[in-house]
Amino acid sequence: MPRTGRRPGPGGTREKILAAARSRFGQEGYDGTTIRGIAAGAGVDPALVPHYFGSKEGVFLAAVEFPVDPAEFVPRLLAPGIDGLGERLVIFFLETWDSPSGASLLGLIRSVVSSELAADLMREFVTREVLGRLAEAIKLDHPQLRAGLVATQLVGLAMLRYVIKVESLSSASRGELARWIGPTIQHYLTDPAVTASRRSTARRRR
Amino acid sequence: MPRTGRRPGPGGTREKILAAARSRFGQEGYDGTTIRGIAAGAGVDPALVPHYFGSKEGVFLAAVEFPVDPAEFVPRLLAPGIDGLGERLVIFFLETWDSPSGASLLGLIRSVVSSELAADLMREFVTREVLGRLAEAIKLDHPQLRAGLVATQLVGLAMLRYVIKVESLSSASRGELARWIGPTIQHYLTDPAVTASRRSTARRRR
């Protein structure tokens, strides 16, 4: 990528990187996008991307306005141990949706449902940065499957409470929902019975 | 799965009724729409609507291409009793998605997520015709809440398996998913502990 003599002003560089990142992530997916590629698209030195955003994950979070950082929240929720993790996850998830950031989560769900490209992108990001971290931390069998089952329950909760707005769920408090749904999450994360059928019966790998 | 409606009548009466129904349901919601209103919109005798579609629910199912009829499948799944209902619900849900009808379910999810009007309409329909029937049949405390919790788990399963397509869920067989998720559904439908917090706080069973 040829460099021009003019460098973007300090205020414009960040925006140029974000615009290039949106374009690259949209075309190449999460896994296929590199910091170098984003920098080339923005016409800036590759060192500026980590300077502004820390990492590829950081650029992504800013580009799609993802309101929370898995590198921060996954270790924090896990810090007190596995006990009660299900309820803590539900409370954290609902607090994020109920905060001003909830609007950007709703926007993300809309993109994912209306565009296969957005769904691919979000799947790669969530698989690697959210489910992957969670899976690694719980150190149990079939971590990706356990993390995927957790995701079904949380995404469904968001759909019914914030998108479809079924009264019995939209009127419940976060504490009530954590008591009802937390044990399901805990079960998916930790119960040996969940994955027993993968060990004893015909397996499918792919 | 039998589709509601009879063969097209002379002059496209059936199509006129469907077009009027889509317009009315979209404007007035499910609860606010009447057979008389649909007939007026189509410019036909009100007796023709039940003649072609049986009921308001029947016109709705045909108008939005809802692939299954809750008046048929809810009693059928409940017929063998409450035991194993969770797994039967999961299998039936996945069979519907995996059939050619899955495409219209994906279309419905897209409408619901992109349009508040569609979300309102689907909420009214699902609350009354699906959750309501299920709630009535299980004869337990807090039936709407239980049915709502079941819906979170099933809708989330569809989102992760068919929309986002996370590998651990999209590669699993229906039987595996029923074994993993069926017990959650059964728990939401029948376990007294689920709703214990509504009667006396701070109780936990699991």
Coordinates of N, CA and C in Angstrom, one line a residue, chain A residues 80-196:
Chain A
P80 N -14.3 -15.7 41.2 CA -14.7 -16.3 42.5 C -14.8 -17.8 42.4
G81 N -14.5 -18.4 41.3 CA -14.6 -19.9 41.2 C -15.8 -20.3 40.4
I82 N -15.9 -21.6 40.2 CA -17.0 -22.2 39.3 C -18.4 -22.0 40.1
D83 N -18.4 -22.2 41.4 CA -19.6 -22.1 42.1 C -20.4 -20.8 41.8
G84 N -21.6 -20.9 41.5 CA -22.4 -19.7 41.3 C -22.1 -19.0 39.9
L85 N -21.3 -19.6 39.1 CA -20.9 -18.9 37.8 C -22.1 -18.7 37.0
G86 N -23.1 -19.7 36.9 CA -24.3 -19.6 36.1 C -25.1 -18.3 36.5
E87 N -25.3 -18.1 37.7 CA -26.1 -16.9 38.1 C -25.3 -15.6 37.8
R88 N -24.0 -15.6 38.1 CA -23.2 -14.4 37.8 C -23.2 -14.1 36.3
L89 N -23.2 -15.1 35.5 CA -23.2 -14.9 34.0 C -24.6 -14.2 33.6
V90 N -25.7 -14.8 34.2 CA -27.0 -14.2 33.8 C -27.1 -12.8 34.3
I91 N -26.7 -12.5 35.5 CA -26.8 -11.1 36.0 C -25.9 -10.2 35.1
F92 N -24.7 -10.6 34.8 CA -23.8 -9.7 34.0 C -24.4 -9.5 32.6
F93 N -25.0 -10.5 32.0 CA -25.6 -10.5 30.7 C -26.8 -9.5 30.7
L94 N -27.6 -9.6 31.7 CA -28.8 -8.8 31.8 C -28.4 -7.3 32.2
E95 N -27.4 -7.1 33.0 CA -27.0 -5.8 33.3 C -26.5 -5.1 32.1
T96 N -25.8 -5.8 31.2 CA -25.3 -5.2 30.0 C -26.4 -4.8 29.1
W97 N -27.4 -5.7 28.9 CA -28.6 -5.4 28.1 C -29.4 -4.3 28.7
D98 N -29.5 -4.2 30.0 CA -30.3 -3.1 30.6 C -29.6 -1.8 30.7
S99 N -28.3 -1.8 30.4 CA -27.5 -0.5 30.4 C -27.7 0.2 29.0
P100 N -27.2 1.4 28.9 CA -27.3 2.1 27.6 C -26.7 1.3 26.5
S101 N -25.8 0.4 26.8 CA -25.1 -0.5 25.8 C -26.1 -1.5 25.1
G102 N -27.2 -1.7 25.8 CA -28.2 -2.7 25.3 C -28.6 -2.4 23.9
A103 N -28.7 -1.1 23.5 CA -29.1 -0.7 22.2 C -28.1 -1.2 21.1
S104 N -26.8 -1.2 21.5 CA -25.9 -1.8 20.4 C -25.9 -3.3 20.4
L105 N -26.3 -3.9 21.5 CA -26.5 -5.4 21.4 C -27.7 -5.7 20.5
L106 N -28.7 -4.9 20.6 CA -29.9 -5.1 19.8 C -29.5 -4.9 18.3
G107 N -28.7 -3.9 18.1 CA -28.3 -3.7 16.7 C -27.5 -4.9 16.2
L108 N -26.6 -5.4 17.0 CA -25.8 -6.6 16.6 C -26.7 -7.8 16.3
I109 N -27.7 -8.0 17.1 CA -28.6 -9.2 16.9 C -29.3 -8.9 15.5
R110 N -29.7 -7.7 15.3 CA -30.4 -7.4 14.0 C -29.5 -7.7 12.8
S111 N -28.2 -7.3 12.9 CA -27.3 -7.5 11.8 C -27.1 -9.0 11.6
V112 N -26.9 -9.7 12.7 CA -26.6 -11.2 12.6 C -27.7 -11.9 12.0
V113 N -29.0 -11.5 12.3 CA -30.1 -12.2 11.8 C -30.4 -11.9 10.3
S114 N -30.0 -10.6 9.9 CA -30.4 -10.2 8.6 C -29.3 -10.5 7.6
S115 N -28.0 -10.7 8.0 CA -26.9 -10.9 7.1 C -26.1 -12.1 7.4
E116 N -25.9 -13.0 6.5 CA -25.0 -14.2 6.7 C -23.6 -13.7 7.0
L117 N -23.2 -12.7 6.3 CA -21.8 -12.2 6.6 C -21.6 -11.8 8.0
A118 N -22.6 -11.0 8.5 CA -22.5 -10.6 9.9 C -22.6 -11.8 10.8
A119 N -23.4 -12.8 10.5 CA -23.5 -14.0 11.3 C -22.2 -14.7 11.3
D120 N -21.5 -14.8 10.2 CA -20.2 -15.5 10.1 C -19.2 -14.8 11.0
L121 N -19.2 -13.5 10.9 CA -18.3 -12.6 11.6 C -18.5 -12.8 13.1
M122 N -19.7 -12.7 13.5 CA -20.0 -12.8 14.9 C -19.8 -14.2 15.5
R123 N -20.0 -15.2 14.6 CA -19.8 -16.5 15.1 C -18.3 -16.7 15.4
E124 N -17.4 -16.2 14.4 CA -16.0 -16.4 14.6 C -15.5 -15.6 15.9
F125 N -16.0 -14.4 16.0 CA -15.6 -13.6 17.2 C -16.1 -14.3 18.5
V126 N -17.4 -14.7 18.5 CA -17.9 -15.2 19.8 C -17.3 -16.6 20.1
T127 N -17.0 -17.4 19.0 CA -16.4 -18.7 19.3 C -15.0 -18.5 19.8
R128 N -14.2 -17.6 19.2 CA -12.8 -17.5 19.6 C -12.7 -16.7 21.0
E129 N -13.3 -15.6 21.0 CA -13.0 -14.7 22.1 C -13.9 -14.8 23.4
V130 N -15.1 -15.3 23.2 CA -16.0 -15.5 24.3 C -16.1 -17.0 24.7
L131 N -16.6 -17.8 23.8 CA -16.8 -19.2 24.1 C -15.4 -19.9 24.4
G132 N -14.4 -19.5 23.5 CA -13.1 -20.0 23.7 C -12.5 -19.8 25.0
R133 N -12.6 -18.5 25.5 CA -12.0 -18.2 26.8 C -12.8 -18.9 27.9
L134 N -14.1 -18.9 27.8 CA -14.9 -19.6 28.8 C -14.5 -21.1 28.8
A135 N -14.5 -21.7 27.6 CA -14.2 -23.1 27.5 C -12.8 -23.4 28.1
E136 N -11.8 -22.6 27.8 CA -10.5 -22.8 28.4 C -10.5 -22.8 29.9
A137 N -11.3 -21.8 30.4 CA -11.3 -21.6 31.8 C -11.9 -22.7 32.6
I138 N -13.0 -23.3 32.1 CA -13.7 -24.3 32.9 C -13.0 -25.6 33.0
K139 N -12.1 -25.9 32.1 CA -11.3 -27.1 32.1 C -12.1 -28.4 32.3
L140 N -13.2 -28.5 31.5 CA -14.0 -29.7 31.6 C -14.0 -30.3 30.2
D141 N -14.7 -31.5 30.1 CA -14.8 -32.1 28.8 C -15.7 -31.3 27.9
H142 N -15.5 -31.4 26.6 CA -16.3 -30.8 25.6 C -16.6 -29.3 25.9
P143 N -15.5 -28.5 26.1 CA -15.7 -27.1 26.5 C -16.5 -26.3 25.4
Q144 N -16.2 -26.5 24.1 CA -16.9 -25.7 23.1 C -18.4 -26.1 23.1
L145 N -18.7 -27.3 23.3 CA -20.1 -27.7 23.3 C -20.8 -27.1 24.6
R146 N -20.1 -27.2 25.7 CA -20.7 -26.6 26.9 C -20.9 -25.1 26.7
A147 N -19.9 -24.4 26.2 CA -20.1 -23.0 26.0 C -21.2 -22.6 25.0
G148 N -21.3 -23.5 24.0 CA -22.4 -23.3 23.0 C -23.7 -23.4 23.6
L149 N -23.9 -24.4 24.5 CA -25.2 -24.6 25.1 C -25.5 -23.4 26.0
V150 N -24.5 -22.9 26.7 CA -24.7 -21.7 27.5 C -25.2 -20.5 26.6
A151 N -24.6 -20.4 25.4 CA -24.9 -19.4 24.5 C -26.4 -19.5 24.0
T152 N -26.9 -20.7 23.8 CA -28.3 -20.9 23.4 C -29.2 -20.3 24.5
Q153 N -28.9 -20.6 25.7 CA -29.8 -20.1 26.8 C -29.7 -18.6 26.9
L154 N -28.5 -18.0 26.8 CA -28.4 -16.5 27.0 C -29.0 -15.8 25.8
V155 N -28.7 -16.2 24.6 CA -29.2 -15.6 23.4 C -30.8 -15.7 23.4
G156 N -31.3 -16.8 23.7 CA -32.7 -17.0 23.8 C -33.4 -16.1 24.8
L157 N -32.7 -15.9 25.9 CA -33.2 -15.0 27.0 C -33.3 -13.6 26.4
A158 N -32.3 -13.2 25.7 CA -32.3 -11.8 25.1 C -33.4 -11.7 24.1
M159 N -33.6 -12.7 23.3 CA -34.6 -12.7 22.3 C -36.0 -12.5 22.9
L160 N -36.3 -13.3 23.9 CA -37.6 -13.3 24.5 C -37.9 -12.0 25.3
R161 N -36.8 -11.6 26.0 CA -37.0 -10.4 27.0 C -36.9 -9.1 26.3
Y162 N -35.9 -9.0 25.3 CA -35.6 -7.7 24.7 C -36.1 -7.5 23.3
V163 N -36.3 -8.6 22.6 CA -36.7 -8.4 21.2 C -38.2 -8.7 21.1
I164 N -38.6 -9.9 21.4 CA -40.1 -10.3 21.3 C -40.9 -9.7 22.5
K165 N -40.2 -9.5 23.7 CA -40.8 -8.9 24.8 C -42.0 -9.6 25.4
V166 N -41.8 -10.9 25.6 CA -42.9 -11.7 26.3 C -43.0 -11.3 27.7
E167 N -44.2 -11.0 28.2 CA -44.4 -10.3 29.4 C -43.8 -11.0 30.6
S168 N -43.9 -12.4 30.7 CA -43.4 -13.1 31.9 C -41.9 -12.9 32.0
L169 N -41.2 -12.6 30.9 CA -39.8 -12.5 31.0 C -39.4 -11.0 31.1
S170 N -40.1 -10.1 30.4 CA -39.7 -8.7 30.4 C -40.0 -8.1 31.7
S171 N -41.0 -8.6 32.4 CA -41.4 -8.0 33.7 C -40.6 -8.6 34.9
A172 N -39.8 -9.6 34.7 CA -39.1 -10.2 35.8 C -37.8 -9.4 36.1
S173 N -37.4 -9.5 37.4 CA -36.2 -8.8 37.8 C -35.0 -9.6 37.4
R174 N -33.8 -8.9 37.3 CA -32.6 -9.7 37.0 C -32.3 -10.8 38.0
G175 N -32.6 -10.5 39.3 CA -32.4 -11.5 40.3 C -33.3 -12.8 40.1
E176 N -34.5 -12.5 39.7 CA -35.4 -13.7 39.5 C -34.9 -14.5 38.3
L177 N -34.6 -13.8 37.2 CA -34.1 -14.5 36.0 C -32.8 -15.3 36.3
A178 N -32.0 -14.7 37.2 CA -30.7 -15.4 37.5 C -31.1 -16.7 38.3
R179 N -32.1 -16.6 39.2 CA -32.5 -17.8 40.0 C -33.1 -18.9 39.1
W180 N -33.9 -18.4 38.1 CA -34.5 -19.4 37.2 C -33.6 -20.0 36.2
I181 N -32.7 -19.2 35.6 CA -31.9 -19.6 34.5 C -30.5 -19.9 34.8
G182 N -30.0 -19.3 35.9 CA -28.6 -19.6 36.4 C -28.3 -21.0 36.6
P183 N -29.2 -21.8 37.2 CA -28.9 -23.3 37.4 C -28.8 -24.0 36.0
T184 N -29.5 -23.5 35.0 CA -29.4 -24.2 33.7 C -28.0 -23.9 33.1
I185 N -27.5 -22.7 33.3 CA -26.2 -22.4 32.8 C -25.1 -23.2 33.5
Q186 N -25.3 -23.2 34.9 CA -24.3 -24.0 35.7 C -24.3 -25.4 35.3
H187 N -25.5 -26.0 35.0 CA -25.6 -27.4 34.6 C -24.9 -27.6 33.3
Y188 N -25.1 -26.7 32.3 CA -24.4 -26.9 31.0 C -22.9 -26.7 31.2
L189 N -22.4 -25.9 32.1 CA -21.0 -25.7 32.2 C -20.3 -26.8 33.0
T190 N -21.0 -27.4 33.9 CA -20.3 -28.3 34.9 C -20.8 -29.7 35.0
D191 N -22.0 -30.0 34.6 CA -22.6 -31.3 34.9 C -22.0 -32.4 34.0
P192 N -21.4 -33.4 34.5 CA -20.9 -34.5 33.6 C -22.0 -35.1 32.8
A193 N -23.2 -35.1 33.3 CA -24.3 -35.8 32.6 C -24.6 -35.1 31.2
V194 N -24.3 -33.8 31.1 CA -24.6 -33.1 29.9 C -23.9 -33.7 28.7
T195 N -22.7 -34.1 28.9 CA -21.9 -34.6 27.7 C -21.8 -36.1 27.7
A196 N -22.4 -36.7 28.6 CA -22.3 -38.2 28.8 C -22.6 -38.9 27.4

